Coordinates of C-alpha atoms in Angstrom, one line a residue:
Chain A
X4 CA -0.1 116.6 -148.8
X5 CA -3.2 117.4 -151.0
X6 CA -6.2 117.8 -149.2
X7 CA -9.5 118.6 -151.2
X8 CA -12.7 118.7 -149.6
X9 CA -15.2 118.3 -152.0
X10 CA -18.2 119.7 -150.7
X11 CA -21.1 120.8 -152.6
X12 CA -23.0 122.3 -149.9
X13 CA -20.6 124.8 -147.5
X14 CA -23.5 125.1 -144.7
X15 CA -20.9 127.5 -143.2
X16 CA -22.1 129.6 -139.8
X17 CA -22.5 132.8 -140.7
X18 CA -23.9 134.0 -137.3
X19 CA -19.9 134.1 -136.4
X20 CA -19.9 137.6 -138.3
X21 CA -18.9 139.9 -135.7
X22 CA -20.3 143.1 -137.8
X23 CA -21.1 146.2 -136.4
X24 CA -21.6 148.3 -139.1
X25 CA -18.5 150.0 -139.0
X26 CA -15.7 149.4 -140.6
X27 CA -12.0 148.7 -139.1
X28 CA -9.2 150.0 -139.6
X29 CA -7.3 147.7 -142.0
X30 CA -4.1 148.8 -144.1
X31 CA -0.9 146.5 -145.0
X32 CA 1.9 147.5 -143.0
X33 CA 3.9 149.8 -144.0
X34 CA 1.5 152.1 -144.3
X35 CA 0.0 152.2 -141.1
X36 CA 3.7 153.3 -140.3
X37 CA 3.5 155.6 -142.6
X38 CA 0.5 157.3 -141.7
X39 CA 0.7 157.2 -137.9
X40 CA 4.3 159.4 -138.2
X41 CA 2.4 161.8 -140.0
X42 CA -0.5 162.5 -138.6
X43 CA 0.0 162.3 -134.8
X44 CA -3.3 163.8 -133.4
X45 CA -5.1 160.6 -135.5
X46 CA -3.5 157.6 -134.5
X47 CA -5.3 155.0 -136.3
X48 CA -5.6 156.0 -140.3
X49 CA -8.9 156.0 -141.7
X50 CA -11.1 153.1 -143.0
X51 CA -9.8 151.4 -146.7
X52 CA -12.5 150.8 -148.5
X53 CA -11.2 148.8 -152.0
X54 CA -13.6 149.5 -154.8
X55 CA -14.6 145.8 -155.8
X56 CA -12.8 145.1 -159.1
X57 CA -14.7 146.0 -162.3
X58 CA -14.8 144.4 -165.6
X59 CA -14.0 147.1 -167.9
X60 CA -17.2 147.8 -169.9
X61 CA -17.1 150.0 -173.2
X62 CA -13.4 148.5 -174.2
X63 CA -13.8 144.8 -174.1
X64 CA -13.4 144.5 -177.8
X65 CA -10.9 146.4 -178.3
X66 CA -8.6 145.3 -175.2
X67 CA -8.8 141.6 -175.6
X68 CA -6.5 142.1 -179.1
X69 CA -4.2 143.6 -178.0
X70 CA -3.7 142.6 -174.7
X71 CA -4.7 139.0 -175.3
X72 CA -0.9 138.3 -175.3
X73 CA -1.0 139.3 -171.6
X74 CA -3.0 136.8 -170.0
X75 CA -2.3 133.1 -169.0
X76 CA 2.0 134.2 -168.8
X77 CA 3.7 134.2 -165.5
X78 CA 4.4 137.7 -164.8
X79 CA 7.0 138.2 -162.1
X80 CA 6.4 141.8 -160.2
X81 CA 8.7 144.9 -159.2
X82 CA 8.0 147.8 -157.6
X83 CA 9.7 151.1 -159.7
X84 CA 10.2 154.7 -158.2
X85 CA 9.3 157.7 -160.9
X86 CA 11.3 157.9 -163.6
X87 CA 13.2 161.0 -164.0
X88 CA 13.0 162.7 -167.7
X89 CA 10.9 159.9 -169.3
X90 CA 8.9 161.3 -172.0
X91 CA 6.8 159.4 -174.1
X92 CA 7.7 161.0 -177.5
X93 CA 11.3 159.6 -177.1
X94 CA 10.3 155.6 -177.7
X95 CA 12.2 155.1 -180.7
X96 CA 15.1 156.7 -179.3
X97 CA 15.0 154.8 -176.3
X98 CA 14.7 151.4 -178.2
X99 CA 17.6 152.4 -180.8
X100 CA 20.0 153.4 -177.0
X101 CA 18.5 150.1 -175.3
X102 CA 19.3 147.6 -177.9
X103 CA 22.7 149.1 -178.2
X104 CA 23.3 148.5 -174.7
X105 CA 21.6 145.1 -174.4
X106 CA 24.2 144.1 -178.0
X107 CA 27.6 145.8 -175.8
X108 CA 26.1 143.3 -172.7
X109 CA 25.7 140.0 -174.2
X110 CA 28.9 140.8 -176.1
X111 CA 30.8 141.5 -173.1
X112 CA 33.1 138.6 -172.1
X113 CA 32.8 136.9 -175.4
X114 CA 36.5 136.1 -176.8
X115 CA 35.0 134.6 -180.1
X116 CA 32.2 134.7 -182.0
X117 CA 31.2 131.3 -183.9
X118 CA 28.8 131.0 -186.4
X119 CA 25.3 132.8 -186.7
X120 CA 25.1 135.1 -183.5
X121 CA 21.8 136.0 -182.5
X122 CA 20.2 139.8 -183.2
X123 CA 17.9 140.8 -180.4
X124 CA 15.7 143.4 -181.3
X125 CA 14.2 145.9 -178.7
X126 CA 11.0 147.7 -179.3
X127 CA 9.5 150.1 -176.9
X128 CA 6.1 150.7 -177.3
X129 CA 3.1 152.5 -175.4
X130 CA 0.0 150.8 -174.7
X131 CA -2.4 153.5 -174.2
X132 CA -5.7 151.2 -173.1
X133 CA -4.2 149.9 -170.0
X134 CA -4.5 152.6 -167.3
X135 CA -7.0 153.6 -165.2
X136 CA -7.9 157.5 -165.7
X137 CA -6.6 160.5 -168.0
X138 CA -4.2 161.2 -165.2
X139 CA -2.3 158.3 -165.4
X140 CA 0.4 157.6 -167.8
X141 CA 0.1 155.3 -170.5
X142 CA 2.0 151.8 -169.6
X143 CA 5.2 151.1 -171.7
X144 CA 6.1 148.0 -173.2
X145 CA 9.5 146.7 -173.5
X146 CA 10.2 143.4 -175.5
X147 CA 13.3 141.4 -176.6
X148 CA 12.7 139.4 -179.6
X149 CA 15.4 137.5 -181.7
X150 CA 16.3 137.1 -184.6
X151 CA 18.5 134.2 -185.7
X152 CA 21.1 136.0 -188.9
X153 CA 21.9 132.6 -190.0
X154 CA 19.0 132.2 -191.7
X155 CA 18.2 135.6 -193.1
X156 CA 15.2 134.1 -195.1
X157 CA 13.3 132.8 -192.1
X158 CA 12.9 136.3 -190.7
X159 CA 10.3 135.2 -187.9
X160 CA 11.2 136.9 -184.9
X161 CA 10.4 135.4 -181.3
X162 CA 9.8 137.2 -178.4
X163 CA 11.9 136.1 -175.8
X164 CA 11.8 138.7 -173.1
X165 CA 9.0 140.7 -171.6
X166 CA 8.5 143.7 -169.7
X167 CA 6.1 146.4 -169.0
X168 CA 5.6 149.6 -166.6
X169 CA 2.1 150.5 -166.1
X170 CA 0.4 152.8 -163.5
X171 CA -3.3 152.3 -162.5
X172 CA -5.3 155.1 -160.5
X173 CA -1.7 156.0 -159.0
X174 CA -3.2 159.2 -158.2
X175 CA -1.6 159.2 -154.8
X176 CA 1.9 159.2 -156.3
X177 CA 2.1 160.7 -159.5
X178 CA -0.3 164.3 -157.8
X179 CA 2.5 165.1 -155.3
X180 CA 5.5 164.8 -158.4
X181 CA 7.4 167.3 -159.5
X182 CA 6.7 168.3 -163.3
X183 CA 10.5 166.2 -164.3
X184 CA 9.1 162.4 -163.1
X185 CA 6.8 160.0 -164.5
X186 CA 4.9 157.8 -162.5
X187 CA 4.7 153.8 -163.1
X188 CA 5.5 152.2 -160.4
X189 CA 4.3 148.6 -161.7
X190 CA 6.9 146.4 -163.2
X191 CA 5.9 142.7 -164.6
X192 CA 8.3 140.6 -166.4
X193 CA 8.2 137.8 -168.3
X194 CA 11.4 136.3 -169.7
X195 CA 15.1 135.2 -168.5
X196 CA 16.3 136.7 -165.4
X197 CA 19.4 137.8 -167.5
X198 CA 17.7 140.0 -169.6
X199 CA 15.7 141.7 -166.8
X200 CA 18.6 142.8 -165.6
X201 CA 20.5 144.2 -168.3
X202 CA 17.3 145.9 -169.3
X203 CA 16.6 147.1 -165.4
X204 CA 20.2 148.1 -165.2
X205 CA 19.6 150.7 -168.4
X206 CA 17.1 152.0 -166.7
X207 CA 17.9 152.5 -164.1
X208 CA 21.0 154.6 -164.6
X209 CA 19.1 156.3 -167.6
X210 CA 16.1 157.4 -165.8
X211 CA 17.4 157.4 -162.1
X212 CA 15.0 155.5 -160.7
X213 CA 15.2 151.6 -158.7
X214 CA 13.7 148.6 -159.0
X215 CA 12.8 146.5 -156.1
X216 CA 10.8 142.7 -156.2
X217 CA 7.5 143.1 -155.0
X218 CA 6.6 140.1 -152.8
X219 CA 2.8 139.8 -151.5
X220 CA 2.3 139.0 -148.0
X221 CA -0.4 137.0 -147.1
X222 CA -2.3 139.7 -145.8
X223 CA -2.6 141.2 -149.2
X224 CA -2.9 137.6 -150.9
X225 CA -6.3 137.5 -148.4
X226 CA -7.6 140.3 -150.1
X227 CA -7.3 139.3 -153.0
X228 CA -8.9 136.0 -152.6
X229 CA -11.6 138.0 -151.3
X230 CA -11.8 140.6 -154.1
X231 CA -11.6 138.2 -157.2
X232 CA -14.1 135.3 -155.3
X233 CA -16.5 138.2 -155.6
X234 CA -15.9 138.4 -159.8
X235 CA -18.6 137.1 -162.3
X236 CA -17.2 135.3 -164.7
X237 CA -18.6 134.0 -167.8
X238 CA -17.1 130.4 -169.0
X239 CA -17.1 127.6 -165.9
X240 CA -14.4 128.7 -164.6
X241 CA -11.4 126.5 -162.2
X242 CA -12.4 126.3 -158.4
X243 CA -10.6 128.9 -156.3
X244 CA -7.5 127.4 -154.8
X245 CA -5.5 129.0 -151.9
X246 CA -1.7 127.0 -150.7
X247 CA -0.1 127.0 -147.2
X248 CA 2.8 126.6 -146.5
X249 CA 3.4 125.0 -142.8
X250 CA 6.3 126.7 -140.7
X251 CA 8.7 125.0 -138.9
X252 CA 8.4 121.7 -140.2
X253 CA 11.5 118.9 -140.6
X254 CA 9.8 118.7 -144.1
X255 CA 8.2 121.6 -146.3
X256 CA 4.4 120.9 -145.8
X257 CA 2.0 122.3 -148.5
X258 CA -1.6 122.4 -148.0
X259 CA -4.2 123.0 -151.0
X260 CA -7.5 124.2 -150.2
X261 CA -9.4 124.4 -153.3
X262 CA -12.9 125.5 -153.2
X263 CA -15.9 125.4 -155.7
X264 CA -15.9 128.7 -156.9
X265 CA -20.0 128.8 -156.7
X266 CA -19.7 128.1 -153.2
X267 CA -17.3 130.4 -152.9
X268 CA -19.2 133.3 -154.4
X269 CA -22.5 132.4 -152.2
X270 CA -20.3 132.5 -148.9
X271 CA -18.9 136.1 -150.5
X272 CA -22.6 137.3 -151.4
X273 CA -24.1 136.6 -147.9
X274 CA -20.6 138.8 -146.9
X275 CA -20.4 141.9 -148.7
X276 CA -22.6 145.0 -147.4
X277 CA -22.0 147.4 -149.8
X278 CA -21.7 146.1 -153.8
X279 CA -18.9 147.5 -155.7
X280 CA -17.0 147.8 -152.0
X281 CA -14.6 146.2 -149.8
X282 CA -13.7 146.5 -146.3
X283 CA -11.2 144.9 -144.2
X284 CA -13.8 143.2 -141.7
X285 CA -15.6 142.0 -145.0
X286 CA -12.4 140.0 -145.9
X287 CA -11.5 138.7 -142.2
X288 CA -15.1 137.0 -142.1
X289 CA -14.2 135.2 -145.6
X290 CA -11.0 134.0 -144.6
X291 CA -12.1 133.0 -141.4
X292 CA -15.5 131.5 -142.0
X293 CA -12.8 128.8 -144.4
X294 CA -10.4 128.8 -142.0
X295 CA -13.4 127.4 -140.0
X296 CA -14.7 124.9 -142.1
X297 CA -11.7 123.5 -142.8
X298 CA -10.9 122.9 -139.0
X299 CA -14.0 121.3 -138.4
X300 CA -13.1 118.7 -141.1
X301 CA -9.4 118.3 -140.5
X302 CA -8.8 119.8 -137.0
X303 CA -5.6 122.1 -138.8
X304 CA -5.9 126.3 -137.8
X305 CA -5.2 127.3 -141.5
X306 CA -4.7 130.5 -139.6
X307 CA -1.5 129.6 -138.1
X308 CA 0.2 128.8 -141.4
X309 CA 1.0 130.8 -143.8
X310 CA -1.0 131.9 -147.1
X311 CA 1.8 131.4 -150.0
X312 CA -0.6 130.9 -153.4
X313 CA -4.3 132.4 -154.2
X314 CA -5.6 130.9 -157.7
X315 CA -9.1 132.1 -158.5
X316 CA -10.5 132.3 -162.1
X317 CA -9.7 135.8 -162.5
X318 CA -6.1 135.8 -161.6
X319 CA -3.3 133.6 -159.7
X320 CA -0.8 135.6 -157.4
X321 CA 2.6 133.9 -155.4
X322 CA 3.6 135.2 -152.4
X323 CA 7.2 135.8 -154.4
X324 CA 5.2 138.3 -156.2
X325 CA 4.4 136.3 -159.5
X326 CA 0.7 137.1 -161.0
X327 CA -1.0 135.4 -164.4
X328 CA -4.2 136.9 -165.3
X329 CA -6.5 135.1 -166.4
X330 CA -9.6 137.3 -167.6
X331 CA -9.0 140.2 -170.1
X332 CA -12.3 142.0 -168.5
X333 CA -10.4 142.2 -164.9
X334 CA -7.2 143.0 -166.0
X335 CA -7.4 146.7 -165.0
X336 CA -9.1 145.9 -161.9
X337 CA -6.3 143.3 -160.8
X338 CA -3.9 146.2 -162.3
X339 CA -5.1 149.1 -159.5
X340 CA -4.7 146.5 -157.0
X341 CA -0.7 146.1 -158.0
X342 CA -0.5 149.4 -158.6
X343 CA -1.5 150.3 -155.2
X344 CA 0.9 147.6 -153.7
X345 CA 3.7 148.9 -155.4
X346 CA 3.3 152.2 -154.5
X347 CA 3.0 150.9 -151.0
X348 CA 6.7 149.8 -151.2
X349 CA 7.7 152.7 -152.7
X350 CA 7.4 155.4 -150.0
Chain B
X13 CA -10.7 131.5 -110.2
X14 CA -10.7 131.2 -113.3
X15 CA -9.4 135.1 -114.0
X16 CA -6.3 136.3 -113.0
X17 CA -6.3 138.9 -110.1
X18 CA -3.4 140.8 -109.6
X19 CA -3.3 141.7 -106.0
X20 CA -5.6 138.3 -104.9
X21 CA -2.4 137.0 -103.4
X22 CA 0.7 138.1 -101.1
X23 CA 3.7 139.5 -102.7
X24 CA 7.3 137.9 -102.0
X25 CA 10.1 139.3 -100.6
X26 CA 12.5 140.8 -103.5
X27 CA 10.5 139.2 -106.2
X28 CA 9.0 139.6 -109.5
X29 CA 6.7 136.9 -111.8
X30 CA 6.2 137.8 -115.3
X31 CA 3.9 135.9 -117.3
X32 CA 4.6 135.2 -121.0
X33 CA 1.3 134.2 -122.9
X34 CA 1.4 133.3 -126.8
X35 CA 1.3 130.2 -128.9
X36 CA 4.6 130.1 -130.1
X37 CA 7.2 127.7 -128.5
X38 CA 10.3 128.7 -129.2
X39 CA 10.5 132.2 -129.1
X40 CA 8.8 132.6 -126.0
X41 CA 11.4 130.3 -124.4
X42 CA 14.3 132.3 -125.9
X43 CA 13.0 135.3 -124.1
X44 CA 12.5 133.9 -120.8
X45 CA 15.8 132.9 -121.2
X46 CA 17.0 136.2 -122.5
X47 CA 15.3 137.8 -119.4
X48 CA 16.8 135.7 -116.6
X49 CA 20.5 136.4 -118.0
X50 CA 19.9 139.8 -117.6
X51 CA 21.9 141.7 -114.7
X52 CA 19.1 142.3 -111.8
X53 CA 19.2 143.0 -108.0
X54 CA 16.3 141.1 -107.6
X55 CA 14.8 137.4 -108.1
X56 CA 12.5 137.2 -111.3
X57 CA 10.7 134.4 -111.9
X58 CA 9.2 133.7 -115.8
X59 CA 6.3 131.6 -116.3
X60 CA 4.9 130.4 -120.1
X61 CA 1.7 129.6 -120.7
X62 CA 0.2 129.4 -124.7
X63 CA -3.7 130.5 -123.6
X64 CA -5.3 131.7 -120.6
X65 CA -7.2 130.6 -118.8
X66 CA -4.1 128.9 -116.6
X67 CA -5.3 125.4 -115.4
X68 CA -6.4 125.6 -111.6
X69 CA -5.0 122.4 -110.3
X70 CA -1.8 124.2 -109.8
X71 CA -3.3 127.3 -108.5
X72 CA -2.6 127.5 -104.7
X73 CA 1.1 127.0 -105.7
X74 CA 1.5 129.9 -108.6
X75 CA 3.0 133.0 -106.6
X76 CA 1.3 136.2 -107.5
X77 CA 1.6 137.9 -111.2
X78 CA 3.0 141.2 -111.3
X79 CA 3.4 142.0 -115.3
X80 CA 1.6 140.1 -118.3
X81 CA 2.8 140.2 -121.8
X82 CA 0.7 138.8 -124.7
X83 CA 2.9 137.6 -127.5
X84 CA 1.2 137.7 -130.8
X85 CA 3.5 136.7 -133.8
X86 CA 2.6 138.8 -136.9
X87 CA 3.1 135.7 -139.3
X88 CA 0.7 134.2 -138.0
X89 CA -3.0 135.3 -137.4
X90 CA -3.8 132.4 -135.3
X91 CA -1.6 133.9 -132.3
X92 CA -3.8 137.0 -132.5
X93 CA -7.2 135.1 -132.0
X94 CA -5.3 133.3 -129.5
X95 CA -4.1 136.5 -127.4
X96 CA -8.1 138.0 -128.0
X97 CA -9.8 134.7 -126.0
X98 CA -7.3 135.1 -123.6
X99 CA -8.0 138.3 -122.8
X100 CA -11.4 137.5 -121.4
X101 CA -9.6 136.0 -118.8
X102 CA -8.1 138.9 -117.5
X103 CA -9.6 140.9 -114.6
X104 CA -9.8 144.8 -115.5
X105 CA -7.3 145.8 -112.6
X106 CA -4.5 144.6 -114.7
X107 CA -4.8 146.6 -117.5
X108 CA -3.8 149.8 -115.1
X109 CA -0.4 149.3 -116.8
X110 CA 0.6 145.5 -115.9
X111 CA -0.4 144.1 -119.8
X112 CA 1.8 144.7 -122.6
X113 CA 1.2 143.5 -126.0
X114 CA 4.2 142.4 -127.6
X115 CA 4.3 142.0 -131.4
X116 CA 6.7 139.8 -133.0
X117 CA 8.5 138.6 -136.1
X118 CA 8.5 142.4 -137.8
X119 CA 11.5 141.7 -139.4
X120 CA 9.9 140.0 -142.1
X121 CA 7.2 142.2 -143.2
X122 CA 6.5 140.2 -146.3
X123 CA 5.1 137.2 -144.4
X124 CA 3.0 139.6 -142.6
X125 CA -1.0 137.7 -141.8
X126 CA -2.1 139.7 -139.5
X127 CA -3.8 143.2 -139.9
X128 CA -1.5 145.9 -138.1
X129 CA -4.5 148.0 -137.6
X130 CA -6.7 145.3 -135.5
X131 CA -3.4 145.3 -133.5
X132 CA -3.4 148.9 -132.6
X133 CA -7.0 148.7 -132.0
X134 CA -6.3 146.3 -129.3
X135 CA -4.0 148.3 -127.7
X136 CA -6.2 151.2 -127.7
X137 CA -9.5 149.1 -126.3
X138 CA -7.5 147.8 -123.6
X139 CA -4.9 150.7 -122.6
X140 CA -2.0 148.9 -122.6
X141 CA 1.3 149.5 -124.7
X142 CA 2.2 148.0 -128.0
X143 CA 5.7 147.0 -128.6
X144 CA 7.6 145.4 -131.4
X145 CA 10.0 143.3 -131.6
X146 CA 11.8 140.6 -133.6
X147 CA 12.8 137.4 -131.4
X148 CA 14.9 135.6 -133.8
X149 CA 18.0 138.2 -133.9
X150 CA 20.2 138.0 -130.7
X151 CA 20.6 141.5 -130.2
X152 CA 17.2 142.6 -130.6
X153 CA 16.0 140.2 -128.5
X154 CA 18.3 140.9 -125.9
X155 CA 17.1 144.6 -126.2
X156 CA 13.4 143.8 -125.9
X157 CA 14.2 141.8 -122.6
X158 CA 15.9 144.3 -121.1
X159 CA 12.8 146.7 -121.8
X160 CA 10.6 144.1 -120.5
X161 CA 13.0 143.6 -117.5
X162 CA 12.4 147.1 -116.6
X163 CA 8.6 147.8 -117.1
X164 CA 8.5 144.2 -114.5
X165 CA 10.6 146.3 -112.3
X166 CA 8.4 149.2 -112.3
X167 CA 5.1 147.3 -112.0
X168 CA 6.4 145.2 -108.5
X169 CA 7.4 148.5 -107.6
X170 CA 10.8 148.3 -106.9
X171 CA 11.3 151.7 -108.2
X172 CA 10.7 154.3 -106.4
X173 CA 8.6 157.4 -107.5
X174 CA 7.5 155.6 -110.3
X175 CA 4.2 153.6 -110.6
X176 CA 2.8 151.2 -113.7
X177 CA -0.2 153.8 -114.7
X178 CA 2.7 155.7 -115.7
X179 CA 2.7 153.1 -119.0
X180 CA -0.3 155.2 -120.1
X181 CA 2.4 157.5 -121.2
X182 CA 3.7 155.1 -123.8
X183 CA 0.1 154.4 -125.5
X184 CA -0.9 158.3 -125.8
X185 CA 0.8 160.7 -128.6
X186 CA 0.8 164.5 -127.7
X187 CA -1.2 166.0 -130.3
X188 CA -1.2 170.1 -130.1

């Protein structure tokens, strides 16, 4: 079931804002666990404030080159613990042991070979622009690209896997590390599940470290709708869509809720208090001032199903933790958001 | 009569009512059920209701409550706003220790809607305990009713020595 309200005009009550001035108290899960065990005399953790997501300034130019290939893929997200004894110097190295071992995989279990076999290649390489301060380490980019030897004059190579670790402002993991570990705890993939894990399984017994899927709950999915609502961008951009999926049903029940994004960012500007800054009561107005209007059209409580998609025009994020950007200028800004996430699961 | 009372009506002989209020079907009748297979010397009765306030028709006939536990399933945010009208409904002498908040479905963090924080917030504005607890396993639901069996048994004061304002107890942390 598709249900679009095509409103022009969301005349939304905005007296329902319950704001006193303060913020609440309003961290994912685990770590309010987290928190509360250490710190026993403070029960409740202080107030996250998420700086509104930036569009990088001075590099534009230079980012949308080389990163252009980044945008508009599905990127499937994992969550990685330090790596132990990475260094940066070692890339070649690491490309010449990694395409060995991915060569020794595929072979495995082949009795015999017919015709032109493929060569995959394996380059690891450092892209430098994507992080968020000096203190972060520079993200890594590992691709698979073949090679067909049958026709050695045809020597285009296609890419056909993906992957790359990348840390954000992960200041809160990589300042408590010992000197041996690196800290990227973002992992996004694009590419054949097969190859992910013949590439996860090197290293992961090279570097000692462990991969995990990083799924986003719908709490976190309601920030982000929030966050990237609040975005300028440039070209008319798609309306911003969120998907529910209804529990408990004899048949799976998918609700669309797409919204015209200049609607969207009125509702957000009347919102937000403080520009450049997020808070969690900020985002529960949001959600629930839609979650309103769409029960005074269609009598359903949004609220009691559960949010599985967000599609704005800066990014799209699954609940099964698969992302595509969309906008080169918010790409570090949606980066620190995953970054943080994944650090999240980590501890 | 719109707000519950707790001591607005005469106790029965040997008994215990527990209320169960939250807007999910199922689980809450598991429980129930969980509860009343339980090994008790004394009757128990369970009553369900998805939102307060409880209609009056049936009123003069609805013995009196002695424990009420607010079920708010962490899927889904709607139980949450649910379990906060309700709460207006309550009168202020229950919250000496006969309300229990009872979170559920925290076995599947990753379908988590609601903000864990606004939870504990509750807790802490109304003085009552926060448990957690996940419904659909058999043994921990099992568990949780034979926790809830016991705080009932405390707060219709069938154990001696011990009153319900000793459920404060469960809320505070010892900091030095």
């Amino acid at each position: 079931m598709k249900i679009f309200p095509l409103v022009s005009n969301l005349n939304l009550p905005i007296a329902i804002c319950k704001d006193t001035g303060r913020p609440s108290w309003g961290l994912p899960f685990g770590r309010a666990r987290r928190r509360s065990a250490l710190s026993p005399s403070s029960r409740l953790p202080p107030a996250p404030r998420r700086t509104q997501v930036k569009a990088g300034a001075a590099e534009v130019a230079e980012d949308t080159q080389r990163t252009a290939f980044l945008l508009r893929k599905q990127w499937t997200l994992y969550s990685v613990t330090p790596l132990y004894r990475f260094s940066e110097a070692h890339l070649r190295d690491y490309s010449r042991l990694l395409s060995a071992f991915v060569a020794a995989e595929k072979k495995k279990g082949l009795a015999v070979e017919i015709g032109g076999e493929l060569d995959i290649k394996v380059s690891v390489t450092s892209l430098p622009d994507l992080k968020g301060s000096d203190r972060d380490q520079a993200a890594i980019l590992v691709q698979l690209s073949s090679r067909s030897s049958a026709s050695p004059k045809n020597s285009e190579e296609k890419v056909i896997w993906s992957g790359w670790f990348c840390c954000v402002a992960g200041d809160e993991l990589s300042e408590n590390l010992p000197e041996a570990f690196t800290c990227l705890p973002l992992f996004l993939v694009n590419g054949a599940e097969s190859n992910t894990a013949i590439v996860g399984t090197w290293f992961q017994k090279t570097f000692d470290c462990c991969f995990r899927r990083l799924s986003l709950s719908p709490f976190n999915l309601s920030w982000m709708a929030a966050m990237w609502t609040g975005c300028k961008v440039d070209k008319p951009a798609s309306a911003t869509e969120l998907v529910f999926s209804v529990p408990r049903l004899p048949h799976p029940l998918h609700i669309s809720y797409a919204i015209n994004l200049e609607d969207a960012q009125a509702l957000w500007a009347t919102i937000q208090k403080t520009p450049g800054e997020i808070t969690q009561e900020e985002v529960d107005v949001f959600m629930d001032c839609l979650y309103s209007h769409f029960y005074r059209h269609f009598k359903i409580h949004l609220s009691a199903t559960k949010l599985v998609k967000v599609s704005t025009a800066v990014a799209s994020a699954h609940c099964d933790g698969i992302i595509k950007f969309r906008q080169s200028q918010y790409l570090t800004g949606v980066l620190m958001l995953l970054t943080e996430l994944a650090i999240c699961q980590i501890q | 009569m719109a707000v519950l009372r707790p001591f607005s009506k005469l106790p029965e002989l040997n008994s215990a009512v527990l209320l169960l209020v939250g807007s999910e079907g199922d689980f809450q009748q598991k429980l129930a059920e969980a509860i009343l297979q339980e090994k008790k010397d004394f009757t128990v009765n369970v009553h369900i209701a998805t939102s307060l306030p409880l209609p009056s028709e049936r009123d003069h006939l609805r013995p009196q409550i002695d424990m009420i536990v607010f079920m708010i399933d962490i899927k889904n945010k709607y139980s949450l706003k649910n379990v906060e009208d309700s709460l207006a409904y309550v009168d202020a002498k229950f919250f000496l220790g006969k309300v229990c908040f009872l979170v559920t479905g925290v076995g599947r963090v990753n379908c988590c809607s609601v903000d864990m924080n606004a939870v504990w917030k509750l807790g802490e504005n109304y003085c009552s305990p926060v448990l957690f607890c996940e419904l659909e396993l058999e043994g921990t639901r099992v568990a949780t009713a034979q926790r809830l069996l016991r705080m009932l048994q405390i707060c219709a004061g069938y154990v001696p020595g011990v009153s319900a304002l000793y459920f404060s107890t469960l809320m505070t942390t010892f900091s030095s």
